[in-house]
Structure formats: structure tokens, C-alpha cells
Amino acid sequence: MPVNLPLPQAENLKSVAGVELGWAEAGIRKANRKDVLVVRVAEGSTVAGVFTQNRFCAAPVQVCREHLAAGAGIRAIVVNTGNANAGTGEPGLAAARATCDALAKALAIQSKQVLPFSTGVILEQLPVDRLTAALPTAIANARADNWLAAAESIMTTDTQPKAASRTVQIDGKTVTLSGISKGAGMIRPNMATMLGFIATDAAVAQPVLQKLVSHAADHSFNSITIDGDTSTNDSFVLIASGKAGVTIDRAEGAAFEALRDAVTALAQELAQAIVRDGEGATKLMTIRVEGGKNVAECRQIAYAVAHSPLVKTAFYASDPNLGRILAAIGYAGVNDLDVDRVNLWLDDVWVARDGGRNPEYREEDGQRVMKQAEITVRIALGRGDAEATVWTCDLSHDYVSINADYRS
Amino acid sequence: MPVNLPLPQAENLKSVAGVELGWAEAGIRKANRKDVLVVRVAEGSTVAGVFTQNRFCAAPVQVCREHLAAGAGIRAIVVNTGNANAGTGEPGLAAARATCDALAKALAIQSKQVLPFSTGVILEQLPVDRLTAALPTAIANARADNWLAAAESIMTTDTQPKAASRTVQIDGKTVTLSGISKGAGMIRPNMATMLGFIATDAAVAQPVLQKLVSHAADHSFNSITIDGDTSTNDSFVLIASGKAGVTIDRAEGAAFEALRDAVTALAQELAQAIVRDGEGATKLMTIRVEGGKNVAECRQIAYAVAHSPLVKTAFYASDPNLGRILAAIGYAGVNDLDVDRVNLWLDDVWVARDGGRNPEYREEDGQRVMKQAEITVRIALGRGDAEATVWTCDLSHDYVSINADYRS
């Protein structure tokens, strides 16, 4: 059961002019399952992305980087689940290119105008024939109002599809944004087996779009973690179709900021959906570190807390075991940290004061907060003005079951 | 059930002349349980230690550092379980000092000749009255042949006591070493809720003993990890009583090397016992990284693999999910790693070759190794001559159960 994550409703997901989505059942790994998504993008659109930092980056990620660098104008995206096409060497690269070739041929565009994405088991060759055989079906059913089915078609261990929309007024016109994401385990910064796609009908110049996607990723997909593992395939892509009659060609000013904030808020919603649906998750934890010397050390401490199996199991047990949180702060690697200035809150309950237990803290107050499904851990370092926020979930029996059983 | 860890037998544990151990039931946290250990050390002994790097170091660790720095000659050690006396501020420091004062008074020595150790729940005040009330009993039953009972008296979530002995011939004389350790969760480098004590009857000059204890710790207690958490209280102490008629006053030469190797081997046995008894452990994994540019990057990659929840759950499931291991190598943070030179073996089975799946690898061979209780993961980076080894265990349902339930 995801944590406070309502099922998206098709009628709430808005079409983005210039973007059509179609799915197919290719039988990549299992039969009778949506496992291929094709997204068609109108001519003249701009597309930008950020990708995994894992040294073992998957074949499709390499091809995405090449095709974006080619600058020919992206016209289509193809995603498959069931196989990540990672650790597959030259044959894997050839399979990713063959996929692009097949889709390009069917759409009468160039291969370098296609971006490929894969997610699933790694170290096994992609069954490229099954994938390309399914492309005509996906193309045939591509529609602008297909966002919910698109979200379903990229799911792996996700228990439910993740999709959301919003609109924002810019220069007196309505700009629409819709997005989908997938991912449930192996999630941490730098985009672990996480895929996110957002489209808007604003027109955005390529360098501005790249700034937008980086900013949104840093404040969303790169600020979540389930288990600290980073995948070989993570990608977040932003599409601007330009059909809304609003043009943003500078990375400053009110119009830019309005779109940036809308993209970031939508990316946060989609990224938090991944944590809410984290493998085995029963709680959403927001780890907010403030009063740091710089953002990097705030993130370092937030991640140490978010990754600690002892902290995560304590939250699973609704146990206000504050010592485990303090211990994680202590070993985060900020070597000149003065622990006597550290303060800690669970939501509104002040639990640790000046490095030790707050004398006024009562266990029952901590217990009350820990029973909630959503909890904010706020850590004040008392050494500066920087801050950072990371979202994570608890570590439960179901996490072990899911990951001990994933391939069988 | 620990992994291949026979119960230590009292008759196999050798007395070390000049060292006597006694226990008591103080009721620190639970009644009718050995929870206090006193170790008396003969006059003229040398004692050296290494301690947690956690910024929240516990009160007893602070007092240990002070008392070792005072150079008055350590004459006694006192250990309690049930309460870590960490995150307890000034009252905690006062409690640790009061414990030393009480033991010093009973033994007619100085307070600064006592080293205090605590392990258990953090952020709660140590019930120092109950602890000091139990000291006379512990002193009264102190004996040289009490190593097994001593090991029992420092257990927390350990499922069995950890103790071992060995002898080594130096300069034609027999030198004896005995040691005990405790710890089962929250273990990683820099000594997480891990206590280790080794005594030898060699005479060792203080600076030489410090080098010995650091070397042994780096190759044992600082090379193990259960869950990546580092505690506030970890300590490893080496006692040299000088009763064997062998004196080592230089950190070089055959006698030094013989003792160093014996201490290190014993420390490795005691450290591996902690991993074998890791919370919920069903498998002992040896992660060996070779061919690195330097030891630091080898350790960095070994720990990334050892800490990955996805790798650990795959081992629990006996699933040769090699992709998870490669992914962990890829995100370990060695930014110029050429993944095309990475090779990987599970015991003798060559599974990944030049960054991809070894074409000759058969899944049934990987499966055969994964079913074993002890598995070596060997990773060759192909970029230098450095190497490092880390020991860890798998992540099971029982780990979650134990840690979700620890305080109740």
C-alpha cells in the first residue's frame, strides 16, 4: 500500500498539445502486460534531459546522450520495461540503436531524433525483435489524452501508476504541464531506476530548457532515496512542444520563474509519488537539514539519516529511537560538526536540544508523531544558513520480500 | 543462527597472566542478566585503544581518551551493557566519571587508571547507582580463566558470546593472546557498537602497542560492516601485561611482526565473528577488491557493494543478480573508473568480464555459489596494484524484525 498516494484519474490528466502517447504489449519479459511506450513529439519541440551518474550507464542512456548532442530535434521517445539493456556491451548498444532505427522508419524521421529508455533486469540482452514488432501497435494507438495508460506502461515494481498535471498562467495565457514517473526501489540521488517525463506546451529555447530540467531534478528526483542504490538507467526528460503561444527564451524573468516553479512542483509531486510507493514503504519521511555551512553538507547529513537502516527500521516500528538519528548525523562525515549545537525535531516535537535529549521531551509526544504516515525530521546544525530537504521511506519486511524475490 | 560460528568452549580459552575478569548482574536494563564486566590489569601493563569516529561519541569514549592521554597506567576496565551513555550530555560524563571513581576506590587505584565502556540504548541516562552497586561482586569473582563468562557479560543483541585465543612463539618463548568481542548490528568501519578487547602477556612499549592496535583494527574491526551504521561507542582495546618474559619495544623486526600478525589474526577472528552473528545474517560475504589505484578506492567500492540493500537482499535470496553488484561498483563514486576493465567473480565463477556478462558464464554456476553460507565476491578493477577486503552479511527478514523491535 503506497503512503497517501491516490490513484491518478484519467479525467484529471491534461493533454499537452503536440504530445501523443501510445502503448503496446511486447512480451519483453512477461506476456499480457503493457511494456512499451511511444511518445510522439511535434516538430519544432525542444527536449532536454538529465541522466544517471552511475559509471555503468546503460546502453539506452548512452544513445540518449548522443542523440541529444546531435541537435537534430527530438521527435519521439520509446520506453520499454522488463529489461534495462544495461551491462550488455556492444550488442546492447546495437539493440538500442536498432530500436531507434525501427521507430524512426515507422515515423519517417531520423534515428537520431529518437530517445530510447529501458528499465528492468540488467545484464541480459534486450529482446529487440519483440520490442520493434510491438512499435506499430504503440504508434497506432498514440493519443494526446493517453497519460494514464502511458504511466501504466512504464511500471516495474511500482504498485500503481504515477501521473499528474497542472496549469500555470504565463503572459496571460494558460500553459499546461503533464508528467509521468516510475520507480519504487533502487532510488537515490542521481536518478536511480527512476524514469520521469514531463511535457509542457510552452515554447522553451534549448539552453533554457536544460537549465529548467536540471533545476527541477535537483529539487525533486535527485532529492529522493529509497535504499541508496543508484541505477544504471535513470533519466528525467522535459519536453516543450511550443503549442501554447508562450515563448521563454531567457533563463530569467517572471515568465521563466513561473514555468520553472511549475515544472519543479510537478517534478516534486512525481518524485514524491515514487517514495510514497517505495518498495515496502509504510511511511513518507521528509528529512530537512538547516543551519548548515553549505547545501552539500546539509544533503550529506540528510542522506546519512535517510539511508540508515537503523533509522528506517525504527520508523517502520513507529519507535522514536532518537539516538539512531543522532548517530547517523554523527557519522555523516562532517568532520568539524559541533554536536553540542545540533537540535532535532519530529514534526513539532523538539526531541534533541544542544546535542542531547531535550529535558522537556516526553516519549509519548515522540510516539504520537511516529505513528503518523508522514513525518518531518528537522535537523538544525547551528553553523550557517544553508538548507536541504530529502524525501525517503521506511524499511519494512516487505522491502526484503520484494527484493529477495524480484527475479523469480 | 550465526553463520558457521561455533560456540566458544571455556577450555579452549587461555588465561593471560596479569589479566583477571569478573562479571555481575547489575540490572542496568533487564534483571537476571550478566551486564557488567570488570577486567583487572597487572601493574606495569601497557594499554592502547582505538575508538569511534562518530561526532556524537559517547561519554565513556570521551573519558577513555582522557584517561589514556593521562598516561598514569591503566589498571582496570569496566564495561556495562543495556545503556550506551551516549547523547547524555554533562550528566552522562559525570556518570562515566562516577563509575571510574567507584571502581578506583574499590581497587585502591586512581580514577584515571580506569577505562569505562558502555553499550546499549542511547539518549537515556545511565543508572550509575545500580552499576556501581554491582562492582564489588564483579571484583570478587574476577579470575584469569573467566574469558567465556566475560564474553557473555558484554553481549547485547548478539546471539552468542565471541571469544578466542591463540599462542605464538617469540624469541623462543610462548606468548598467549585471548580476546572477546561483541556487536551484531550498527557495525561498519570506524567501529560501530562494537567492542573488542584483546590481552597478551608480551611486554610492549606504549607507542608500539598503539601501532599494533591501529594495524589490527584496520584489518579487522574497521573492515567489517553489517548495515553501514556507525555507533557512538565503538572501541577496540589491546592490553599487554608483560608477564611472558618477551619484550617488544620497537615497531619493526621479527618479534614485532610475529606479535602484530598474531594480534591481527585474532582480531580478524573476533571481527568476523561479529559479522557471522550479524543481525539476521544467513551468509558471510567477503568482498575483495583488487587492481585499484589505491587502497582508499578499493575500500570505497567494497563498501558500496557491502552496503547495497539490493545486493544484500539478493544474497539473502541466493540470487546471482550480478547486475546489482555492477550497479553498486558503478555508483561507488570512483569517477574515472573504466567499467570496461571491470571483472567479477563469485568464488571461482567468472561472472562479469570486461564490464559485461562473461559470455561463458552459466546461471547455474552462479546459483551454485550463491547457495553457500560463505561467498567471496572478487572484483578486479584493472587500474593498479592496490587491494582491500571487507566482510559483511546479507539483509534478511530477521534484520528488520530485530531492529524494528529492539527497544520493546
JSON list of C-alpha atoms in Angstrom, two decimals, chain B residues 136-322:
[
{"chain": "B", "resi": 136, "resn": "PRO", "atom": "CA", "xyz": [32.09, -5.41, 44.32]},
{"chain": "B", "resi": 137, "resn": "THR", "atom": "CA", "xyz": [30.52, -8.62, 43.02]},
{"chain": "B", "resi": 138, "resn": "ALA", "atom": "CA", "xyz": [32.39, -8.34, 39.72]},
{"chain": "B", "resi": 139, "resn": "ILE", "atom": "CA", "xyz": [35.65, -7.66, 41.52]},
{"chain": "B", "resi": 140, "resn": "ALA", "atom": "CA", "xyz": [35.11, -10.55, 43.90]},
{"chain": "B", "resi": 141, "resn": "ASN", "atom": "CA", "xyz": [34.68, -13.12, 41.14]},
{"chain": "B", "resi": 142, "resn": "ALA", "atom": "CA", "xyz": [37.49, -11.85, 38.88]},
{"chain": "B", "resi": 143, "resn": "ARG", "atom": "CA", "xyz": [39.65, -14.74, 37.67]},
{"chain": "B", "resi": 144, "resn": "ALA", "atom": "CA", "xyz": [42.19, -15.31, 34.91]},
{"chain": "B", "resi": 145, "resn": "ASP", "atom": "CA", "xyz": [40.18, -18.18, 33.39]},
{"chain": "B", "resi": 146, "resn": "ASN", "atom": "CA", "xyz": [36.95, -16.23, 33.07]},
{"chain": "B", "resi": 147, "resn": "TRP", "atom": "CA", "xyz": [37.14, -15.28, 29.35]},
{"chain": "B", "resi": 148, "resn": "LEU", "atom": "CA", "xyz": [33.96, -17.09, 28.32]},
{"chain": "B", "resi": 149, "resn": "ALA", "atom": "CA", "xyz": [31.86, -15.50, 31.08]},
{"chain": "B", "resi": 150, "resn": "ALA", "atom": "CA", "xyz": [33.43, -12.16, 30.19]},
{"chain": "B", "resi": 151, "resn": "ALA", "atom": "CA", "xyz": [32.33, -12.58, 26.58]},
{"chain": "B", "resi": 152, "resn": "GLU", "atom": "CA", "xyz": [28.82, -13.40, 27.77]},
{"chain": "B", "resi": 153, "resn": "SER", "atom": "CA", "xyz": [28.68, -10.35, 30.01]},
{"chain": "B", "resi": 154, "resn": "ILE", "atom": "CA", "xyz": [29.19, -7.85, 27.13]},
{"chain": "B", "resi": 155, "resn": "MET", "atom": "CA", "xyz": [26.54, -9.27, 24.76]},
{"chain": "B", "resi": 156, "resn": "THR", "atom": "CA", "xyz": [23.61, -7.11, 23.60]},
{"chain": "B", "resi": 157, "resn": "THR", "atom": "CA", "xyz": [21.74, -8.37, 20.52]},
{"chain": "B", "resi": 158, "resn": "ASP", "atom": "CA", "xyz": [24.49, -10.94, 19.98]},
{"chain": "B", "resi": 159, "resn": "THR", "atom": "CA", "xyz": [23.05, -14.44, 19.82]},
{"chain": "B", "resi": 160, "resn": "GLN", "atom": "CA", "xyz": [26.20, -15.97, 21.28]},
{"chain": "B", "resi": 161, "resn": "PRO", "atom": "CA", "xyz": [29.42, -14.99, 23.05]},
{"chain": "B", "resi": 162, "resn": "LYS", "atom": "CA", "xyz": [32.50, -14.27, 20.95]},
{"chain": "B", "resi": 163, "resn": "ALA", "atom": "CA", "xyz": [35.90, -15.25, 22.33]},
{"chain": "B", "resi": 164, "resn": "ALA", "atom": "CA", "xyz": [39.11, -16.79, 21.01]},
{"chain": "B", "resi": 165, "resn": "SER", "atom": "CA", "xyz": [42.72, -17.44, 21.97]},
{"chain": "B", "resi": 166, "resn": "ARG", "atom": "CA", "xyz": [45.99, -18.25, 20.31]},
{"chain": "B", "resi": 167, "resn": "THR", "atom": "CA", "xyz": [49.66, -18.59, 21.13]},
{"chain": "B", "resi": 168, "resn": "VAL", "atom": "CA", "xyz": [52.72, -17.54, 19.18]},
{"chain": "B", "resi": 169, "resn": "GLN", "atom": "CA", "xyz": [56.40, -18.35, 19.72]},
{"chain": "B", "resi": 170, "resn": "ILE", "atom": "CA", "xyz": [58.54, -15.23, 20.02]},
{"chain": "B", "resi": 171, "resn": "ASP", "atom": "CA", "xyz": [62.23, -15.26, 20.94]},
{"chain": "B", "resi": 172, "resn": "GLY", "atom": "CA", "xyz": [61.84, -18.92, 21.97]},
{"chain": "B", "resi": 173, "resn": "LYS", "atom": "CA", "xyz": [59.05, -18.16, 24.42]},
{"chain": "B", "resi": 174, "resn": "THR", "atom": "CA", "xyz": [55.32, -18.79, 24.25]},
{"chain": "B", "resi": 175, "resn": "VAL", "atom": "CA", "xyz": [53.23, -15.63, 24.09]},
{"chain": "B", "resi": 176, "resn": "THR", "atom": "CA", "xyz": [49.50, -16.01, 24.75]},
{"chain": "B", "resi": 177, "resn": "LEU", "atom": "CA", "xyz": [46.67, -13.86, 23.36]},
{"chain": "B", "resi": 178, "resn": "SER", "atom": "CA", "xyz": [43.00, -14.01, 24.31]},
{"chain": "B", "resi": 179, "resn": "GLY", "atom": "CA", "xyz": [40.19, -11.74, 23.25]},
{"chain": "B", "resi": 180, "resn": "ILE", "atom": "CA", "xyz": [36.46, -11.11, 23.31]},
{"chain": "B", "resi": 181, "resn": "SER", "atom": "CA", "xyz": [34.16, -9.04, 21.16]},
{"chain": "B", "resi": 182, "resn": "LYS", "atom": "CA", "xyz": [30.51, -8.04, 20.93]},
{"chain": "B", "resi": 183, "resn": "GLY", "atom": "CA", "xyz": [28.31, -6.48, 18.30]},
{"chain": "B", "resi": 184, "resn": "ALA", "atom": "CA", "xyz": [25.70, -7.65, 15.85]},
{"chain": "B", "resi": 185, "resn": "GLY", "atom": "CA", "xyz": [24.14, -4.61, 14.22]},
{"chain": "B", "resi": 186, "resn": "MET", "atom": "CA", "xyz": [25.13, -1.00, 13.58]},
{"chain": "B", "resi": 187, "resn": "ILE", "atom": "CA", "xyz": [28.55, -2.20, 12.54]},
{"chain": "B", "resi": 188, "resn": "ARG", "atom": "CA", "xyz": [30.76, -0.57, 9.95]},
{"chain": "B", "resi": 189, "resn": "PRO", "atom": "CA", "xyz": [34.23, 0.84, 9.62]},
{"chain": "B", "resi": 190, "resn": "ASN", "atom": "CA", "xyz": [35.33, 3.11, 12.37]},
{"chain": "B", "resi": 191, "resn": "MET", "atom": "CA", "xyz": [33.92, 0.71, 14.88]},
{"chain": "B", "resi": 192, "resn": "ALA", "atom": "CA", "xyz": [30.17, 0.76, 15.30]},
{"chain": "B", "resi": 193, "resn": "THR", "atom": "CA", "xyz": [28.56, -0.52, 18.54]},
{"chain": "B", "resi": 194, "resn": "MET", "atom": "CA", "xyz": [31.37, -2.93, 18.55]},
{"chain": "B", "resi": 195, "resn": "LEU", "atom": "CA", "xyz": [33.55, -3.68, 21.49]},
{"chain": "B", "resi": 196, "resn": "GLY", "atom": "CA", "xyz": [36.73, -5.70, 21.23]},
{"chain": "B", "resi": 197, "resn": "PHE", "atom": "CA", "xyz": [39.29, -6.46, 23.95]},
{"chain": "B", "resi": 198, "resn": "ILE", "atom": "CA", "xyz": [42.49, -8.44, 23.40]},
{"chain": "B", "resi": 199, "resn": "ALA", "atom": "CA", "xyz": [45.10, -9.15, 26.05]},
{"chain": "B", "resi": 200, "resn": "THR", "atom": "CA", "xyz": [48.58, -10.58, 25.61]},
{"chain": "B", "resi": 201, "resn": "ASP", "atom": "CA", "xyz": [51.26, -11.43, 28.14]},
{"chain": "B", "resi": 202, "resn": "ALA", "atom": "CA", "xyz": [54.02, -9.95, 25.99]},
{"chain": "B", "resi": 203, "resn": "ALA", "atom": "CA", "xyz": [55.57, -6.69, 27.22]},
{"chain": "B", "resi": 204, "resn": "VAL", "atom": "CA", "xyz": [55.02, -3.99, 24.62]},
{"chain": "B", "resi": 205, "resn": "ALA", "atom": "CA", "xyz": [56.16, -0.36, 24.79]},
{"chain": "B", "resi": 206, "resn": "GLN", "atom": "CA", "xyz": [53.24, 2.09, 24.66]},
{"chain": "B", "resi": 207, "resn": "PRO", "atom": "CA", "xyz": [53.93, 3.65, 21.21]},
{"chain": "B", "resi": 208, "resn": "VAL", "atom": "CA", "xyz": [54.49, 0.20, 19.73]},
{"chain": "B", "resi": 209, "resn": "LEU", "atom": "CA", "xyz": [51.22, -1.03, 21.26]},
{"chain": "B", "resi": 210, "resn": "GLN", "atom": "CA", "xyz": [49.38, 1.92, 19.70]},
{"chain": "B", "resi": 211, "resn": "LYS", "atom": "CA", "xyz": [50.73, 0.96, 16.28]},
{"chain": "B", "resi": 212, "resn": "LEU", "atom": "CA", "xyz": [49.72, -2.66, 16.88]},
{"chain": "B", "resi": 213, "resn": "VAL", "atom": "CA", "xyz": [46.16, -1.80, 17.84]},
{"chain": "B", "resi": 214, "resn": "SER", "atom": "CA", "xyz": [45.73, 0.54, 14.83]},
{"chain": "B", "resi": 215, "resn": "HIS", "atom": "CA", "xyz": [47.11, -2.01, 12.39]},
{"chain": "B", "resi": 216, "resn": "ALA", "atom": "CA", "xyz": [44.96, -4.79, 13.77]},
{"chain": "B", "resi": 217, "resn": "ALA", "atom": "CA", "xyz": [41.82, -2.60, 13.78]},
{"chain": "B", "resi": 218, "resn": "ASP", "atom": "CA", "xyz": [42.32, -1.52, 10.15]},
{"chain": "B", "resi": 219, "resn": "HIS", "atom": "CA", "xyz": [42.50, -5.14, 9.04]},
{"chain": "B", "resi": 220, "resn": "SER", "atom": "CA", "xyz": [39.66, -6.43, 11.20]},
{"chain": "B", "resi": 221, "resn": "PHE", "atom": "CA", "xyz": [37.11, -4.34, 13.09]},
{"chain": "B", "resi": 222, "resn": "ASN", "atom": "CA", "xyz": [37.44, -1.44, 10.63]},
{"chain": "B", "resi": 223, "resn": "SER", "atom": "CA", "xyz": [36.87, -3.77, 7.66]},
{"chain": "B", "resi": 224, "resn": "ILE", "atom": "CA", "xyz": [33.50, -5.18, 8.63]},
{"chain": "B", "resi": 225, "resn": "THR", "atom": "CA", "xyz": [30.01, -3.87, 8.11]},
{"chain": "B", "resi": 226, "resn": "ILE", "atom": "CA", "xyz": [26.55, -5.15, 8.90]},
{"chain": "B", "resi": 227, "resn": "ASP", "atom": "CA", "xyz": [24.31, -2.25, 7.98]},
{"chain": "B", "resi": 228, "resn": "GLY", "atom": "CA", "xyz": [26.55, 0.75, 7.41]},
{"chain": "B", "resi": 229, "resn": "ASP", "atom": "CA", "xyz": [25.64, 2.40, 10.70]},
{"chain": "B", "resi": 230, "resn": "THR", "atom": "CA", "xyz": [28.48, 3.56, 12.92]},
{"chain": "B", "resi": 231, "resn": "SER", "atom": "CA", "xyz": [27.88, 3.71, 16.62]},
{"chain": "B", "resi": 232, "resn": "THR", "atom": "CA", "xyz": [28.78, 6.28, 19.18]},
{"chain": "B", "resi": 233, "resn": "ASN", "atom": "CA", "xyz": [30.61, 3.82, 21.42]},
{"chain": "B", "resi": 234, "resn": "ASP", "atom": "CA", "xyz": [32.87, 1.54, 19.39]},
{"chain": "B", "resi": 235, "resn": "SER", "atom": "CA", "xyz": [36.15, 0.69, 20.96]},
{"chain": "B", "resi": 236, "resn": "PHE", "atom": "CA", "xyz": [38.95, -1.80, 20.49]},
{"chain": "B", "resi": 237, "resn": "VAL", "atom": "CA", "xyz": [41.49, -2.12, 23.30]},
{"chain": "B", "resi": 238, "resn": "LEU", "atom": "CA", "xyz": [44.75, -4.03, 23.46]},
{"chain": "B", "resi": 239, "resn": "ILE", "atom": "CA", "xyz": [46.33, -4.92, 26.79]},
{"chain": "B", "resi": 240, "resn": "ALA", "atom": "CA", "xyz": [49.93, -6.09, 27.18]},
{"chain": "B", "resi": 241, "resn": "SER", "atom": "CA", "xyz": [50.61, -7.41, 30.66]},
{"chain": "B", "resi": 242, "resn": "GLY", "atom": "CA", "xyz": [54.31, -8.20, 30.20]},
{"chain": "B", "resi": 243, "resn": "LYS", "atom": "CA", "xyz": [54.27, -11.46, 32.15]},
{"chain": "B", "resi": 244, "resn": "ALA", "atom": "CA", "xyz": [55.60, -13.74, 29.38]},
{"chain": "B", "resi": 245, "resn": "GLY", "atom": "CA", "xyz": [59.19, -12.55, 29.54]},
{"chain": "B", "resi": 246, "resn": "VAL", "atom": "CA", "xyz": [59.12, -11.24, 25.98]},
{"chain": "B", "resi": 247, "resn": "THR", "atom": "CA", "xyz": [59.68, -7.53, 25.40]},
{"chain": "B", "resi": 248, "resn": "ILE", "atom": "CA", "xyz": [58.87, -5.66, 22.21]},
{"chain": "B", "resi": 249, "resn": "ASP", "atom": "CA", "xyz": [59.99, -2.06, 22.21]},
{"chain": "B", "resi": 250, "resn": "ARG", "atom": "CA", "xyz": [60.38, -1.31, 18.51]},
{"chain": "B", "resi": 251, "resn": "ALA", "atom": "CA", "xyz": [57.71, -1.31, 15.77]},
{"chain": "B", "resi": 252, "resn": "GLU", "atom": "CA", "xyz": [59.87, -3.42, 13.45]},
{"chain": "B", "resi": 253, "resn": "GLY", "atom": "CA", "xyz": [61.76, -6.69, 13.34]},
{"chain": "B", "resi": 254, "resn": "ALA", "atom": "CA", "xyz": [60.73, -10.33, 13.52]},
{"chain": "B", "resi": 255, "resn": "ALA", "atom": "CA", "xyz": [59.38, -10.26, 17.09]},
{"chain": "B", "resi": 256, "resn": "PHE", "atom": "CA", "xyz": [57.21, -7.23, 16.38]},
{"chain": "B", "resi": 257, "resn": "GLU", "atom": "CA", "xyz": [55.93, -8.77, 13.16]},
{"chain": "B", "resi": 258, "resn": "ALA", "atom": "CA", "xyz": [55.13, -12.08, 14.83]},
{"chain": "B", "resi": 259, "resn": "LEU", "atom": "CA", "xyz": [53.08, -10.36, 17.53]},
{"chain": "B", "resi": 260, "resn": "ARG", "atom": "CA", "xyz": [51.45, -7.98, 15.04]},
{"chain": "B", "resi": 261, "resn": "ASP", "atom": "CA", "xyz": [50.36, -10.87, 12.86]},
{"chain": "B", "resi": 262, "resn": "ALA", "atom": "CA", "xyz": [49.04, -12.84, 15.84]},
{"chain": "B", "resi": 263, "resn": "VAL", "atom": "CA", "xyz": [47.08, -9.85, 17.18]},
{"chain": "B", "resi": 264, "resn": "THR", "atom": "CA", "xyz": [45.70, -9.10, 13.71]},
{"chain": "B", "resi": 265, "resn": "ALA", "atom": "CA", "xyz": [44.67, -12.70, 13.09]},
{"chain": "B", "resi": 266, "resn": "LEU", "atom": "CA", "xyz": [42.91, -12.87, 16.46]},
{"chain": "B", "resi": 267, "resn": "ALA", "atom": "CA", "xyz": [41.22, -9.51, 15.81]},
{"chain": "B", "resi": 268, "resn": "GLN", "atom": "CA", "xyz": [40.06, -10.78, 12.41]},
{"chain": "B", "resi": 269, "resn": "GLU", "atom": "CA", "xyz": [38.58, -13.88, 14.01]},
{"chain": "B", "resi": 270, "resn": "LEU", "atom": "CA", "xyz": [36.74, -11.77, 16.59]},
{"chain": "B", "resi": 271, "resn": "ALA", "atom": "CA", "xyz": [35.59, -9.23, 13.97]},
{"chain": "B", "resi": 272, "resn": "GLN", "atom": "CA", "xyz": [34.37, -11.90, 11.57]},
{"chain": "B", "resi": 273, "resn": "ALA", "atom": "CA", "xyz": [32.50, -13.48, 14.48]},
{"chain": "B", "resi": 274, "resn": "ILE", "atom": "CA", "xyz": [30.53, -10.24, 14.71]},
{"chain": "B", "resi": 275, "resn": "VAL", "atom": "CA", "xyz": [29.60, -10.46, 11.01]},
{"chain": "B", "resi": 276, "resn": "ARG", "atom": "CA", "xyz": [28.77, -14.18, 11.29]},
{"chain": "B", "resi": 277, "resn": "ASP", "atom": "CA", "xyz": [26.42, -13.20, 14.13]},
{"chain": "B", "resi": 278, "resn": "GLY", "atom": "CA", "xyz": [25.19, -10.09, 12.25]},
{"chain": "B", "resi": 279, "resn": "GLU", "atom": "CA", "xyz": [21.56, -9.24, 12.95]},
{"chain": "B", "resi": 280, "resn": "GLY", "atom": "CA", "xyz": [19.56, -11.64, 10.83]},
{"chain": "B", "resi": 281, "resn": "ALA", "atom": "CA", "xyz": [22.64, -12.86, 8.95]},
{"chain": "B", "resi": 282, "resn": "THR", "atom": "CA", "xyz": [22.34, -16.05, 6.93]},
{"chain": "B", "resi": 283, "resn": "LYS", "atom": "CA", "xyz": [25.52, -15.61, 4.86]},
{"chain": "B", "resi": 284, "resn": "LEU", "atom": "CA", "xyz": [29.08, -14.33, 5.32]},
{"chain": "B", "resi": 285, "resn": "MET", "atom": "CA", "xyz": [30.21, -12.31, 2.31]},
{"chain": "B", "resi": 286, "resn": "THR", "atom": "CA", "xyz": [33.87, -11.46, 1.73]},
{"chain": "B", "resi": 287, "resn": "ILE", "atom": "CA", "xyz": [34.16, -8.51, -0.66]},
{"chain": "B", "resi": 288, "resn": "ARG", "atom": "CA", "xyz": [37.64, -8.37, -2.12]},
{"chain": "B", "resi": 289, "resn": "VAL", "atom": "CA", "xyz": [38.55, -5.51, -4.47]},
{"chain": "B", "resi": 290, "resn": "GLU", "atom": "CA", "xyz": [41.88, -5.67, -6.27]},
{"chain": "B", "resi": 291, "resn": "GLY", "atom": "CA", "xyz": [43.64, -3.88, -9.10]},
{"chain": "B", "resi": 292, "resn": "GLY", "atom": "CA", "xyz": [42.81, -0.44, -7.71]},
{"chain": "B", "resi": 293, "resn": "LYS", "atom": "CA", "xyz": [44.94, 2.70, -7.87]},
{"chain": "B", "resi": 294, "resn": "ASN", "atom": "CA", "xyz": [44.99, 2.91, -4.08]},
{"chain": "B", "resi": 295, "resn": "VAL", "atom": "CA", "xyz": [43.55, 1.21, -1.01]},
{"chain": "B", "resi": 296, "resn": "ALA", "atom": "CA", "xyz": [41.04, 4.01, -0.42]},
{"chain": "B", "resi": 297, "resn": "GLU", "atom": "CA", "xyz": [39.24, 3.48, -3.72]},
{"chain": "B", "resi": 298, "resn": "CYS", "atom": "CA", "xyz": [39.27, -0.30, -3.22]},
{"chain": "B", "resi": 299, "resn": "ARG", "atom": "CA", "xyz": [37.61, 0.17, 0.18]},
{"chain": "B", "resi": 300, "resn": "GLN", "atom": "CA", "xyz": [35.14, 2.68, -1.28]},
{"chain": "B", "resi": 301, "resn": "ILE", "atom": "CA", "xyz": [33.96, 0.18, -3.88]},
{"chain": "B", "resi": 302, "resn": "ALA", "atom": "CA", "xyz": [33.98, -2.75, -1.43]},
{"chain": "B", "resi": 303, "resn": "TYR", "atom": "CA", "xyz": [31.78, -0.78, 0.98]},
{"chain": "B", "resi": 304, "resn": "ALA", "atom": "CA", "xyz": [29.40, 0.36, -1.77]},
{"chain": "B", "resi": 305, "resn": "VAL", "atom": "CA", "xyz": [28.82, -3.30, -2.61]},
{"chain": "B", "resi": 306, "resn": "ALA", "atom": "CA", "xyz": [28.69, -4.36, 1.05]},
{"chain": "B", "resi": 307, "resn": "HIS", "atom": "CA", "xyz": [26.16, -1.64, 1.94]},
{"chain": "B", "resi": 308, "resn": "SER", "atom": "CA", "xyz": [23.81, -2.00, -1.02]},
{"chain": "B", "resi": 309, "resn": "PRO", "atom": "CA", "xyz": [20.44, -3.25, 0.27]},
{"chain": "B", "resi": 310, "resn": "LEU", "atom": "CA", "xyz": [19.74, -4.63, -3.19]},
{"chain": "B", "resi": 311, "resn": "VAL", "atom": "CA", "xyz": [22.96, -6.67, -3.20]},
{"chain": "B", "resi": 312, "resn": "LYS", "atom": "CA", "xyz": [22.35, -7.85, 0.36]},
{"chain": "B", "resi": 313, "resn": "THR", "atom": "CA", "xyz": [18.77, -8.97, -0.29]},
{"chain": "B", "resi": 314, "resn": "ALA", "atom": "CA", "xyz": [19.92, -10.79, -3.46]},
{"chain": "B", "resi": 315, "resn": "PHE", "atom": "CA", "xyz": [22.45, -12.74, -1.39]},
{"chain": "B", "resi": 316, "resn": "TYR", "atom": "CA", "xyz": [19.75, -13.50, 1.16]},
{"chain": "B", "resi": 317, "resn": "ALA", "atom": "CA", "xyz": [17.68, -14.93, -1.70]},
{"chain": "B", "resi": 318, "resn": "SER", "atom": "CA", "xyz": [20.71, -16.86, -3.11]},
{"chain": "B", "resi": 319, "resn": "ASP", "atom": "CA", "xyz": [20.02, -14.95, -6.31]},
{"chain": "B", "resi": 320, "resn": "PRO", "atom": "CA", "xyz": [23.11, -14.39, -8.52]},
{"chain": "B", "resi": 321, "resn": "ASN", "atom": "CA", "xyz": [21.80, -10.94, -9.50]},
{"chain": "B", "resi": 322, "resn": "LEU", "atom": "CA", "xyz": [25.14, -9.71, -10.84]}
]
